[in-house]
GROMACS .gro file of N, CA and C in nm:
model
  243
    1GLY      N    1   0.072  -0.096   0.019
    1GLY     CA    2  -0.014  -0.024   0.011
    1GLY      C    3   0.082   0.138   0.008
    2LYS      N    4   0.014   0.222  -0.023
    2LYS     CA    5   0.081   0.384  -0.009
    2LYS      C    6   0.070   0.458   0.086
    3TRP      N    7   0.015   0.428   0.189
    3TRP     CA    8  -0.039   0.485   0.296
    3TRP      C    9   0.049   0.460   0.417
    4ARG      N   10   0.182   0.479   0.421
    4ARG     CA   11   0.264   0.470   0.509
    4ARG      C   12   0.391   0.545   0.454
    5SER      N   13   0.475   0.574   0.580
    5SER     CA   14   0.596   0.645   0.592
    5SER      C   15   0.739   0.587   0.514
    6TYR      N   16   0.712   0.466   0.572
    6TYR     CA   17   0.830   0.367   0.536
    6TYR      C   18   0.782   0.241   0.471
    7GLY      N   19   0.861   0.162   0.404
    7GLY     CA   20   0.851   0.050   0.337
    7GLY      C   21   0.989  -0.023   0.296
    8ILE      N   22   0.981  -0.165   0.292
    8ILE     CA   23   1.084  -0.229   0.214
    8ILE      C   24   1.044  -0.302   0.079
    9VAL      N   25   1.110  -0.245  -0.014
    9VAL     CA   26   1.070  -0.254  -0.171
    9VAL      C   27   1.174  -0.298  -0.253
   10SER      N   28   1.194  -0.404  -0.347
   10SER     CA   29   1.290  -0.435  -0.429
   10SER      C   30   1.325  -0.287  -0.531
   11ILE      N   31   1.439  -0.319  -0.546
   11ILE     CA   32   1.492  -0.157  -0.657
   11ILE      C   33   1.403  -0.201  -0.793
   12ASN      N   34   1.352  -0.278  -0.820
   12ASN     CA   35   1.283  -0.317  -0.969
   12ASN      C   36   1.151  -0.233  -0.954
   13ASP      N   37   1.109  -0.208  -0.820
   13ASP     CA   38   0.977  -0.164  -0.795
   13ASP      C   39   0.981  -0.024  -0.795
   14LEU      N   40   1.115   0.055  -0.795
   14LEU     CA   41   1.121   0.181  -0.799
   14LEU      C   42   1.141   0.275  -0.919
   15ILE      N   43   1.100   0.396  -0.896
   15ILE     CA   44   1.115   0.445  -1.030
   15ILE      C   45   1.193   0.600  -0.998
   16LYS      N   46   1.305   0.623  -1.065
   16LYS     CA   47   1.375   0.785  -1.035
   16LYS      C   48   1.312   0.877  -1.075
   17ILE      N   49   1.280   0.992  -0.985
   17ILE     CA   50   1.223   1.099  -1.039
   17ILE      C   51   1.296   1.233  -1.013
   18PRO      N   52   1.288   1.257  -1.166
   18PRO     CA   53   1.381   1.394  -1.192
   18PRO      C   54   1.397   1.535  -1.071
   19SER      N   55   1.481   1.577  -1.038
   19SER     CA   56   1.496   1.665  -0.938
   19SER      C   57   1.414   1.784  -0.926
   20ASP      N   58   1.388   1.818  -1.075
   20ASP     CA   59   1.301   1.927  -1.088
   20ASP      C   60   1.126   1.922  -1.059
   21ILE      N   61   1.104   1.787  -1.033
   21ILE     CA   62   0.961   1.765  -0.998
   21ILE      C   63   0.956   1.733  -0.863
   22GLY      N   64   0.860   1.789  -0.793
   22GLY     CA   65   0.830   1.814  -0.649
   22GLY      C   66   0.796   1.698  -0.574
   23VAL      N   67   0.838   1.650  -0.452
   23VAL     CA   68   0.775   1.540  -0.402
   23VAL      C   69   0.585   1.520  -0.405
   24GLU      N   70   0.543   1.638  -0.405
   24GLU     CA   71   0.392   1.640  -0.396
   24GLU      C   72   0.335   1.572  -0.561
   25SER      N   73   0.413   1.638  -0.654
   25SER     CA   74   0.360   1.587  -0.790
   25SER      C   75   0.406   1.467  -0.799
   26ALA      N   76   0.506   1.429  -0.779
   26ALA     CA   77   0.562   1.262  -0.791
   26ALA      C   78   0.483   1.176  -0.740
   27ALA      N   79   0.394   1.211  -0.609
   27ALA     CA   80   0.333   1.136  -0.540
   27ALA      C   81   0.211   1.087  -0.630
   28THR      N   82   0.156   1.200  -0.730
   28THR     CA   83   0.035   1.180  -0.775
   28THR      C   84   0.086   1.095  -0.934
   29LEU      N   85   0.196   1.069  -0.993
   29LEU     CA   86   0.230   1.024  -1.125
   29LEU      C   87   0.150   0.899  -1.144
   30SER      N   88   0.145   0.785  -1.062
   30SER     CA   89   0.089   0.679  -1.054
   30SER      C   90  -0.063   0.687  -1.030
   31VAL      N   91  -0.123   0.768  -0.954
   31VAL     CA   92  -0.235   0.766  -0.909
   31VAL      C   93  -0.361   0.806  -1.018
   32ASN      N   94  -0.342   0.904  -1.092
   32ASN     CA   95  -0.419   0.948  -1.184
   32ASN      C   96  -0.443   0.898  -1.324
   33PRO      N   97  -0.349   0.835  -1.369
   33PRO     CA   98  -0.343   0.744  -1.489
   33PRO      C   99  -0.455   0.614  -1.429
   34CYS      N  100  -0.393   0.590  -1.348
   34CYS     CA  101  -0.448   0.417  -1.297
   34CYS      C  102  -0.619   0.433  -1.288
   35THR      N  103  -0.650   0.562  -1.238
   35THR     CA  104  -0.808   0.613  -1.203
   35THR      C  105  -0.875   0.637  -1.329
   36ALA      N  106  -0.785   0.692  -1.415
   36ALA     CA  107  -0.857   0.711  -1.578
   36ALA      C  108  -0.868   0.589  -1.628
   37TYR      N  109  -0.776   0.495  -1.625
   37TYR     CA  110  -0.773   0.370  -1.689
   37TYR      C  111  -0.889   0.289  -1.652
   38ARG      N  112  -0.938   0.281  -1.524
   38ARG     CA  113  -1.028   0.235  -1.436
   38ARG      C  114  -1.166   0.294  -1.495
   39LEU      N  115  -1.184   0.415  -1.504
   39LEU     CA  116  -1.316   0.478  -1.535
   39LEU      C  117  -1.340   0.441  -1.699
   40LEU      N  118  -1.231   0.433  -1.773
   40LEU     CA  119  -1.249   0.404  -1.910
   40LEU      C  120  -1.295   0.210  -1.930
   41LYS      N  121  -1.224   0.130  -1.875
   41LYS     CA  122  -1.272   0.031  -1.895
   41LYS      C  123  -1.345  -0.063  -1.788
   42ASP      N  124  -1.409   0.012  -1.674
   42ASP     CA  125  -1.485  -0.098  -1.572
   42ASP      C  126  -1.633  -0.045  -1.599
   43PHE      N  127  -1.669   0.052  -1.646
   43PHE     CA  128  -1.806   0.083  -1.697
   43PHE      C  129  -1.905   0.089  -1.798
   44VAL      N  130  -1.812   0.050  -1.894
   44VAL     CA  131  -1.878   0.085  -2.028
   44VAL      C  132  -1.761  -0.019  -2.117
   45THR      N  133  -1.815  -0.056  -2.235
   45THR     CA  134  -1.699  -0.131  -2.344
   45THR      C  135  -1.700  -0.020  -2.437
   46LEU      N  136  -1.583   0.049  -2.447
   46LEU     CA  137  -1.589   0.144  -2.532
   46LEU      C  138  -1.509   0.105  -2.680
   47GLU      N  139  -1.531   0.150  -2.790
   47GLU     CA  140  -1.501   0.092  -2.930
   47GLU      C  141  -1.404   0.221  -2.999
   48LYS      N  142  -1.345   0.188  -3.090
   48LYS     CA  143  -1.260   0.294  -3.168
   48LYS      C  144  -1.367   0.381  -3.245
   49GLY      N  145  -1.345   0.491  -3.224
   49GLY     CA  146  -1.433   0.590  -3.279
   49GLY      C  147  -1.561   0.609  -3.204
   50ASP      N  148  -1.572   0.575  -3.090
   50ASP     CA  149  -1.671   0.610  -2.967
   50ASP      C  150  -1.636   0.749  -2.912
   51THR      N  151  -1.721   0.801  -2.839
   51THR     CA  152  -1.710   0.954  -2.811
   51THR      C  153  -1.728   0.943  -2.660
   52ILE      N  154  -1.665   0.999  -2.550
   52ILE     CA  155  -1.720   1.053  -2.399
   52ILE      C  156  -1.703   1.191  -2.372
   53ILE      N  157  -1.773   1.225  -2.299
   53ILE     CA  158  -1.788   1.361  -2.245
   53ILE      C  159  -1.733   1.351  -2.098
   54GLN      N  160  -1.659   1.432  -2.062
   54GLN     CA  161  -1.608   1.438  -1.922
   54GLN      C  162  -1.619   1.576  -1.894
   55ASN      N  163  -1.635   1.591  -1.737
   55ASN     CA  164  -1.645   1.715  -1.655
   55ASN      C  165  -1.489   1.729  -1.590
   56GLY      N  166  -1.423   1.823  -1.594
   56GLY     CA  167  -1.298   1.847  -1.524
   56GLY      C  168  -1.197   1.801  -1.585
   57GLY      N  169  -1.207   1.812  -1.727
   57GLY     CA  170  -1.098   1.760  -1.826
   57GLY      C  171  -0.973   1.834  -1.809
   58ASN      N  172  -0.961   1.938  -1.730
   58ASN     CA  173  -0.828   2.014  -1.685
   58ASN      C  174  -0.758   1.931  -1.556
   59SER      N  175  -0.809   1.838  -1.506
   59SER     CA  176  -0.758   1.758  -1.381
   59SER      C  177  -0.671   1.695  -1.407
   60GLY      N  178  -0.599   1.613  -1.325
   60GLY     CA  179  -0.483   1.504  -1.351
   60GLY      C  180  -0.549   1.378  -1.432
   61VAL      N  181  -0.653   1.328  -1.374
   61VAL     CA  182  -0.743   1.230  -1.411
   61VAL      C  183  -0.814   1.261  -1.548
   62GLY      N  184  -0.842   1.397  -1.549
   62GLY     CA  185  -0.909   1.437  -1.678
   62GLY      C  186  -0.771   1.416  -1.802
   63GLN      N  187  -0.686   1.455  -1.756
   63GLN     CA  188  -0.571   1.478  -1.883
   63GLN      C  189  -0.536   1.321  -1.911
   64ALA      N  190  -0.492   1.244  -1.812
   64ALA     CA  191  -0.508   1.114  -1.839
   64ALA      C  192  -0.622   1.055  -1.915
   65VAL      N  193  -0.770   1.069  -1.908
   65VAL     CA  194  -0.850   1.025  -1.990
   65VAL      C  195  -0.836   1.075  -2.134
   66ILE      N  196  -0.789   1.181  -2.164
   66ILE     CA  197  -0.768   1.263  -2.277
   66ILE      C  198  -0.629   1.158  -2.375
   67GLN      N  199  -0.534   1.167  -2.280
   67GLN     CA  200  -0.417   1.075  -2.329
   67GLN      C  201  -0.464   0.928  -2.386
   68LEU      N  202  -0.541   0.876  -2.299
   68LEU     CA  203  -0.587   0.729  -2.305
   68LEU      C  204  -0.679   0.728  -2.432
   69GLY      N  205  -0.771   0.823  -2.426
   69GLY     CA  206  -0.860   0.815  -2.570
   69GLY      C  207  -0.787   0.831  -2.701
   70LYS      N  208  -0.694   0.943  -2.666
   70LYS     CA  209  -0.598   0.944  -2.805
   70LYS      C  210  -0.532   0.824  -2.831
   71LEU      N  211  -0.480   0.753  -2.729
   71LEU     CA  212  -0.415   0.606  -2.748
   71LEU      C  213  -0.527   0.520  -2.830
   72TRP      N  214  -0.620   0.507  -2.759
   72TRP     CA  215  -0.718   0.423  -2.827
   72TRP      C  216  -0.829   0.470  -2.916
   73ASN      N  217  -0.801   0.564  -2.958
   73ASN     CA  218  -0.872   0.620  -3.082
   73ASN      C  219  -1.040   0.644  -3.038
   74ILE      N  220  -1.016   0.714  -2.904
   74ILE     CA  221  -1.178   0.744  -2.863
   74ILE      C  222  -1.156   0.905  -2.862
   75ASN      N  223  -1.289   0.926  -2.910
   75ASN     CA  224  -1.315   1.103  -2.893
   75ASN      C  225  -1.309   1.133  -2.769
   76VAL      N  226  -1.252   1.236  -2.706
   76VAL     CA  227  -1.293   1.249  -2.557
   76VAL      C  228  -1.335   1.438  -2.574
   77VAL      N  229  -1.436   1.455  -2.542
   77VAL     CA  230  -1.481   1.601  -2.515
   77VAL      C  231  -1.483   1.655  -2.355
   78SER      N  232  -1.386   1.726  -2.349
   78SER     CA  233  -1.373   1.751  -2.186
   78SER      C  234  -1.451   1.924  -2.153
   79ILE      N  235  -1.515   1.891  -2.054
   79ILE     CA  236  -1.592   2.011  -2.007
   79ILE      C  237  -1.526   2.083  -1.872
   80VAL      N  238  -1.484   2.201  -1.876
   80VAL     CA  239  -1.393   2.245  -1.775
   80VAL      C  240  -1.491   2.365  -1.734
   81ARG      N  241  -1.513   2.393  -1.566
   81ARG     CA  242  -1.579   2.479  -1.539
   81ARG      C  243  -1.471   2.608  -1.483
   0.00000   0.00000   0.00000
């Protein structure tokens, strides 16, 4: 799990973070893409050419949805408040 201060892990499970990325930003690198993936895969079967509309497209999850949509040839319309 991620909710701890210390842990013992294999060196193969670590990713070096460049020094110009802050700790707070680095901590979210693996969370938002996983959330976007689950949103696009768990609730509906999407096919190439389908279109989705999302609210909050400027968020970290929203940006990941856009990138996955592009990768999978799914059109993404983002609404930003």
